[in-house]
Amino acid sequence: MAAADDEKKKWAPLVNALEPGSAFLRAQKLGGGVSAVVTLLEWRRPNGETARCVVRQHGAADLRRNPRLAADEFKLLRQLEDAGLPVPGALYADPDGELLGSPCVVTRYVEGATAVAEGQHQQAVDEMAAVLSQIHLAGCQAPDLSFLPVYEEIAWAKLNHPPSVPDEALSESRIRAALLEAWPLRGRNGGTLLHGDYWPGNLLWQDGRLAAVLDWEDAAVGDPLSDLAGSRLELLWAYGPDAMETFTRAYTARMSGIDYTDLPYWELYAALRPAGSLAHWGLLEDAERRMRERHRWFVEEAFRRLRVTS
């Protein structure tokens, strides 16, 4: 009983801020939140109907990077919803943490699942490419993205702060050396909106269609090739090389105006991101071994293409 009272005391102020006169029903922690605490919140409206939303409380590391992250994510989601993109609609933001003790952004609850049936991978990766291209095109038309960080600056900071012990199992020193030699990249494509972490785990599917793109805390402005490269590695891990190439062909067919010369460099940067952390992801032994093998192949392919074009 005491636990239930504590839950009500914690969440009732937010429920009242969302819909005055409503009554808190329950709060359930959702899985999938890696860098944030994600909670499904339910309440009873004054008319007796039940309503639901998702509350996202950002982690300490993200808030150190951007103390106004909740406000920025709320503003971005509003813009993307207005542009017709499949995102969870933004309902409320508490950037100062007055209600829960930490900043949060509140969005509509979207039904769906991140898993895609084995026989639907082809259709899924094609739709993934379509939506990613829509995100990048929407960024070119967005009224204001000045509140977002510049991705190339984030990448440069990462390159300039190597760990004391490089992850040589993932070729970290070799990758860093190649990127530092080439940096800054020529930036042939200018800057557009980037999701920053566009992978299957951040996508909700409903009846075979992409219902929502989640987790926008890594959004930035930069070269769209950085998103493409990251998605290529994630799809290689999740579904294999055929799915990765299908996704790439579908994206490039829609984004023919992009210069893809620097894609191998952005692939190397994408391959750098799991360095030092992959061993701590809690993967089963076979899954980790497969991911390491595919990562090695991905890196070698990027270097091979750089040698061909040099």
XYZ file of C-alpha atoms in Angstrom:
310
model
C 0.000 0.000 0.000
C 2.816 2.360 0.877
C 4.495 1.667 -2.479
C 1.254 2.445 -4.318
C 0.889 5.693 -2.392
C 4.469 6.629 -3.262
C 3.792 5.957 -6.957
C 0.695 8.131 -6.879
C 2.530 10.907 -5.058
C 5.313 10.801 -7.635
C 3.195 10.782 -10.791
C -0.005 12.644 -9.856
C 1.487 16.136 -10.398
C 2.505 15.224 -13.951
C -0.903 13.702 -14.657
C -2.550 16.889 -13.424
C -0.238 18.999 -15.599
C -1.223 16.930 -18.636
C -4.969 16.937 -17.933
C -6.201 18.809 -14.865
C -8.744 16.872 -12.857
C -7.455 13.476 -13.992
C -6.583 10.606 -11.640
C -3.342 8.602 -11.732
C -3.848 4.888 -12.428
C -0.459 3.253 -12.883
C 3.126 3.659 -14.087
C 5.065 0.874 -15.788
C 8.731 1.007 -16.706
C 9.281 0.128 -20.359
C 12.225 -1.797 -21.732
C 14.520 -0.486 -24.422
C 15.639 2.680 -22.717
C 19.441 2.561 -22.840
C 20.313 6.169 -22.053
C 17.031 7.163 -20.375
C 14.316 5.884 -18.046
C 11.151 5.294 -20.079
C 7.787 4.888 -18.340
C 4.275 4.120 -19.576
C 1.876 6.332 -17.616
C -1.888 5.756 -17.399
C -4.566 7.991 -15.906
C -8.343 8.377 -15.822
C -9.717 11.498 -17.435
C -12.551 13.475 -15.824
C -14.970 11.898 -18.331
C -13.956 8.398 -17.219
C -11.817 7.515 -20.239
C -8.370 5.991 -19.766
C -5.408 7.807 -21.322
C -1.787 6.764 -21.775
C 1.488 8.471 -22.551
C 5.207 7.754 -22.454
C 7.499 9.672 -20.115
C 11.163 9.835 -21.007
C 13.622 10.956 -18.311
C 17.041 11.534 -19.832
C 20.164 10.090 -18.259
C 22.867 12.059 -16.473
C 25.390 11.768 -19.320
C 22.955 13.193 -21.880
C 21.964 16.019 -19.534
C 25.599 16.952 -18.954
C 25.983 17.173 -22.706
C 22.803 19.252 -23.056
C 20.962 20.427 -19.911
C 18.062 21.622 -22.124
C 17.640 18.262 -23.812
C 14.000 17.783 -22.775
C 12.986 21.172 -24.171
C 14.970 20.604 -27.364
C 13.522 17.142 -27.953
C 10.001 18.464 -27.354
C 10.530 21.284 -29.867
C 11.996 18.913 -32.451
C 9.187 16.359 -32.117
C 6.624 19.122 -32.630
C 8.373 20.194 -35.831
C 8.624 16.628 -37.120
C 4.988 15.897 -36.350
C 3.971 19.051 -38.212
C 6.066 17.815 -41.162
C 4.089 14.555 -41.234
C 6.896 12.266 -40.079
C 6.117 9.131 -38.047
C 7.138 10.283 -34.575
C 5.357 10.038 -31.222
C 3.547 13.335 -30.768
C 5.029 15.584 -28.091
C 2.584 16.356 -25.265
C 4.604 18.041 -22.542
C 8.119 18.894 -21.412
C 9.501 19.570 -17.955
C 13.024 20.754 -18.808
C 13.847 21.783 -15.231
C 12.659 18.599 -13.525
C 10.161 20.418 -11.316
C 7.601 17.576 -11.327
C 9.699 14.394 -11.220
C 13.000 15.649 -9.900
C 14.692 15.243 -13.287
C 13.945 16.652 -16.749
C 11.489 14.732 -18.890
C 9.639 14.853 -22.179
C 6.170 13.322 -22.523
C 4.895 11.836 -25.780
C 1.834 10.009 -27.007
C 1.868 6.253 -26.581
C 2.246 4.479 -29.928
C 1.214 0.841 -30.267
C 3.772 -1.367 -31.965
C 6.832 -3.572 -31.633
C 10.486 -3.196 -32.560
C 10.749 -6.788 -33.798
C 10.228 -7.529 -37.496
C 9.113 -10.963 -38.669
C 11.767 -12.966 -40.534
C 9.897 -12.830 -43.828
C 9.351 -9.062 -43.655
C 12.956 -7.873 -43.487
C 12.999 -6.843 -47.158
C 9.899 -4.679 -46.816
C 11.086 -3.313 -43.479
C 14.496 -2.137 -44.683
C 12.909 -0.492 -47.718
C 10.541 1.441 -45.474
C 13.394 2.263 -43.116
C 15.225 3.830 -46.050
C 12.132 5.751 -47.114
C 11.611 7.242 -43.664
C 15.295 8.094 -43.189
C 15.271 9.950 -46.494
C 12.122 11.806 -45.360
C 13.877 12.820 -42.144
C 16.856 14.167 -44.066
C 14.667 15.999 -46.563
C 12.522 17.442 -43.768
C 15.688 18.800 -42.200
C 16.366 20.828 -45.323
C 12.933 22.471 -44.942
C 12.747 22.782 -41.144
C 12.019 26.306 -39.878
C 14.677 26.195 -37.152
C 17.265 23.589 -36.186
C 19.710 26.019 -34.606
C 19.069 24.503 -31.166
C 20.581 21.177 -32.269
C 24.313 20.393 -32.032
C 26.519 20.060 -35.112
C 27.377 16.406 -35.598
C 30.808 17.026 -37.085
C 31.758 18.901 -33.908
C 30.596 15.942 -31.800
C 32.656 13.589 -33.952
C 35.729 15.824 -33.763
C 35.494 15.933 -29.968
C 35.331 12.138 -29.841
C 38.336 11.811 -32.135
C 40.310 14.253 -29.991
C 39.660 12.358 -26.764
C 40.942 8.818 -27.277
C 40.699 6.341 -24.406
C 43.801 5.451 -22.423
C 43.389 1.838 -23.569
C 42.104 1.576 -27.178
C 39.815 -1.309 -28.108
C 42.128 -3.006 -30.581
C 39.742 -5.945 -30.972
C 37.572 -3.437 -32.868
C 40.532 -1.792 -34.659
C 40.125 1.422 -32.698
C 43.643 2.836 -33.174
C 43.629 2.103 -36.895
C 40.220 3.725 -37.345
C 41.146 6.794 -35.313
C 44.376 7.286 -37.255
C 42.565 7.158 -40.601
C 39.869 9.588 -39.489
C 42.292 12.051 -37.912
C 44.329 12.085 -41.105
C 41.226 12.816 -43.210
C 39.500 15.234 -40.822
C 37.860 17.590 -41.399
C 35.931 15.900 -44.176
C 35.017 18.080 -47.113
C 31.351 18.321 -46.148
C 30.081 18.032 -49.681
C 26.464 17.607 -48.568
C 26.074 20.482 -46.148
C 24.023 19.952 -43.013
C 20.573 18.513 -42.503
C 18.609 16.940 -39.664
C 20.112 13.708 -38.343
C 18.393 11.229 -36.060
C 21.759 10.153 -34.681
C 20.800 6.588 -33.734
C 18.616 5.197 -36.517
C 18.572 1.455 -35.885
C 15.853 -1.244 -35.620
C 15.627 -0.913 -31.830
C 14.441 2.693 -32.201
C 11.661 1.874 -34.657
C 8.105 0.779 -33.838
C 6.231 -1.376 -36.349
C 2.473 -1.818 -36.560
C 0.788 -4.141 -39.068
C 3.953 -4.259 -41.145
C 4.353 -0.483 -41.337
C 6.769 1.832 -39.572
C 4.567 3.510 -36.980
C 7.090 5.666 -35.119
C 10.756 6.620 -34.944
C 11.754 6.851 -31.280
C 14.594 8.239 -29.145
C 15.585 11.592 -30.639
C 18.014 12.642 -27.901
C 20.983 12.197 -30.272
C 19.475 14.382 -33.005
C 21.900 16.816 -34.605
C 22.609 18.750 -37.781
C 25.222 17.349 -40.129
C 26.091 15.247 -43.151
C 23.297 12.719 -43.855
C 25.993 10.142 -44.625
C 26.630 9.834 -40.887
C 23.084 8.532 -40.338
C 23.340 6.273 -43.374
C 26.643 4.797 -42.198
C 25.354 4.116 -38.702
C 22.232 2.434 -40.049
C 24.301 0.291 -42.394
C 26.315 -1.130 -39.499
C 23.220 -1.665 -37.356
C 21.406 -3.489 -40.163
C 24.471 -5.601 -40.857
C 24.396 -6.632 -37.210
C 20.641 -7.180 -37.070
C 19.785 -8.759 -40.427
C 23.016 -9.355 -42.346
C 24.804 -7.941 -45.418
C 21.959 -8.454 -47.905
C 19.564 -6.369 -45.810
C 22.229 -3.699 -45.352
C 22.761 -3.396 -49.109
C 19.023 -3.446 -49.837
C 18.574 -0.578 -47.399
C 21.453 1.343 -48.974
C 20.131 0.938 -52.514
C 16.672 2.065 -51.424
C 18.089 5.127 -49.682
C 20.420 6.169 -52.508
C 17.605 5.783 -55.045
C 15.589 8.336 -53.075
C 18.544 10.621 -52.306
C 20.278 10.817 -55.667
C 21.407 14.401 -55.058
C 23.812 13.414 -52.283
C 27.548 13.028 -52.802
C 28.496 9.620 -51.355
C 32.278 10.029 -51.622
C 32.798 10.301 -47.857
C 30.581 7.353 -46.922
C 33.543 5.045 -46.103
C 34.868 7.624 -43.634
C 31.494 7.890 -41.938
C 31.362 4.097 -41.842
C 34.667 4.098 -39.984
C 33.261 6.624 -37.547
C 30.162 4.458 -37.066
C 32.452 1.485 -36.423
C 34.287 3.518 -33.780
C 31.175 4.090 -31.687
C 30.981 0.590 -30.095
C 34.709 0.563 -29.303
C 35.294 0.051 -25.614
C 31.650 -0.750 -24.891
C 30.597 -3.742 -27.015
C 31.960 -6.184 -24.447
C 29.640 -4.657 -21.836
C 26.373 -4.881 -23.789
C 25.380 -8.115 -22.072
C 25.187 -10.101 -25.306
C 25.062 -13.862 -25.555
C 28.408 -15.329 -26.565
C 27.313 -16.345 -30.079
C 25.654 -12.977 -30.705
C 28.732 -11.047 -29.607
C 31.015 -13.222 -31.721
C 28.811 -12.672 -34.797
C 28.696 -8.917 -34.210
C 32.470 -8.741 -33.889
C 32.936 -10.716 -37.104
C 30.536 -8.464 -38.987
C 32.139 -5.360 -37.503
C 35.547 -6.571 -38.727
C 34.168 -7.139 -42.226
C 32.453 -3.708 -42.208
C 35.695 -1.957 -41.270
C 37.757 -3.808 -43.868
C 35.199 -2.991 -46.571
C 35.365 0.703 -45.686
C 39.165 0.692 -45.873
C 39.045 -1.236 -49.156
C 36.770 1.370 -50.748
C 39.010 4.166 -49.519
C 42.008 2.501 -51.167
C 40.091 2.139 -54.423
C 39.120 5.823 -54.507
C 42.468 7.235 -53.340
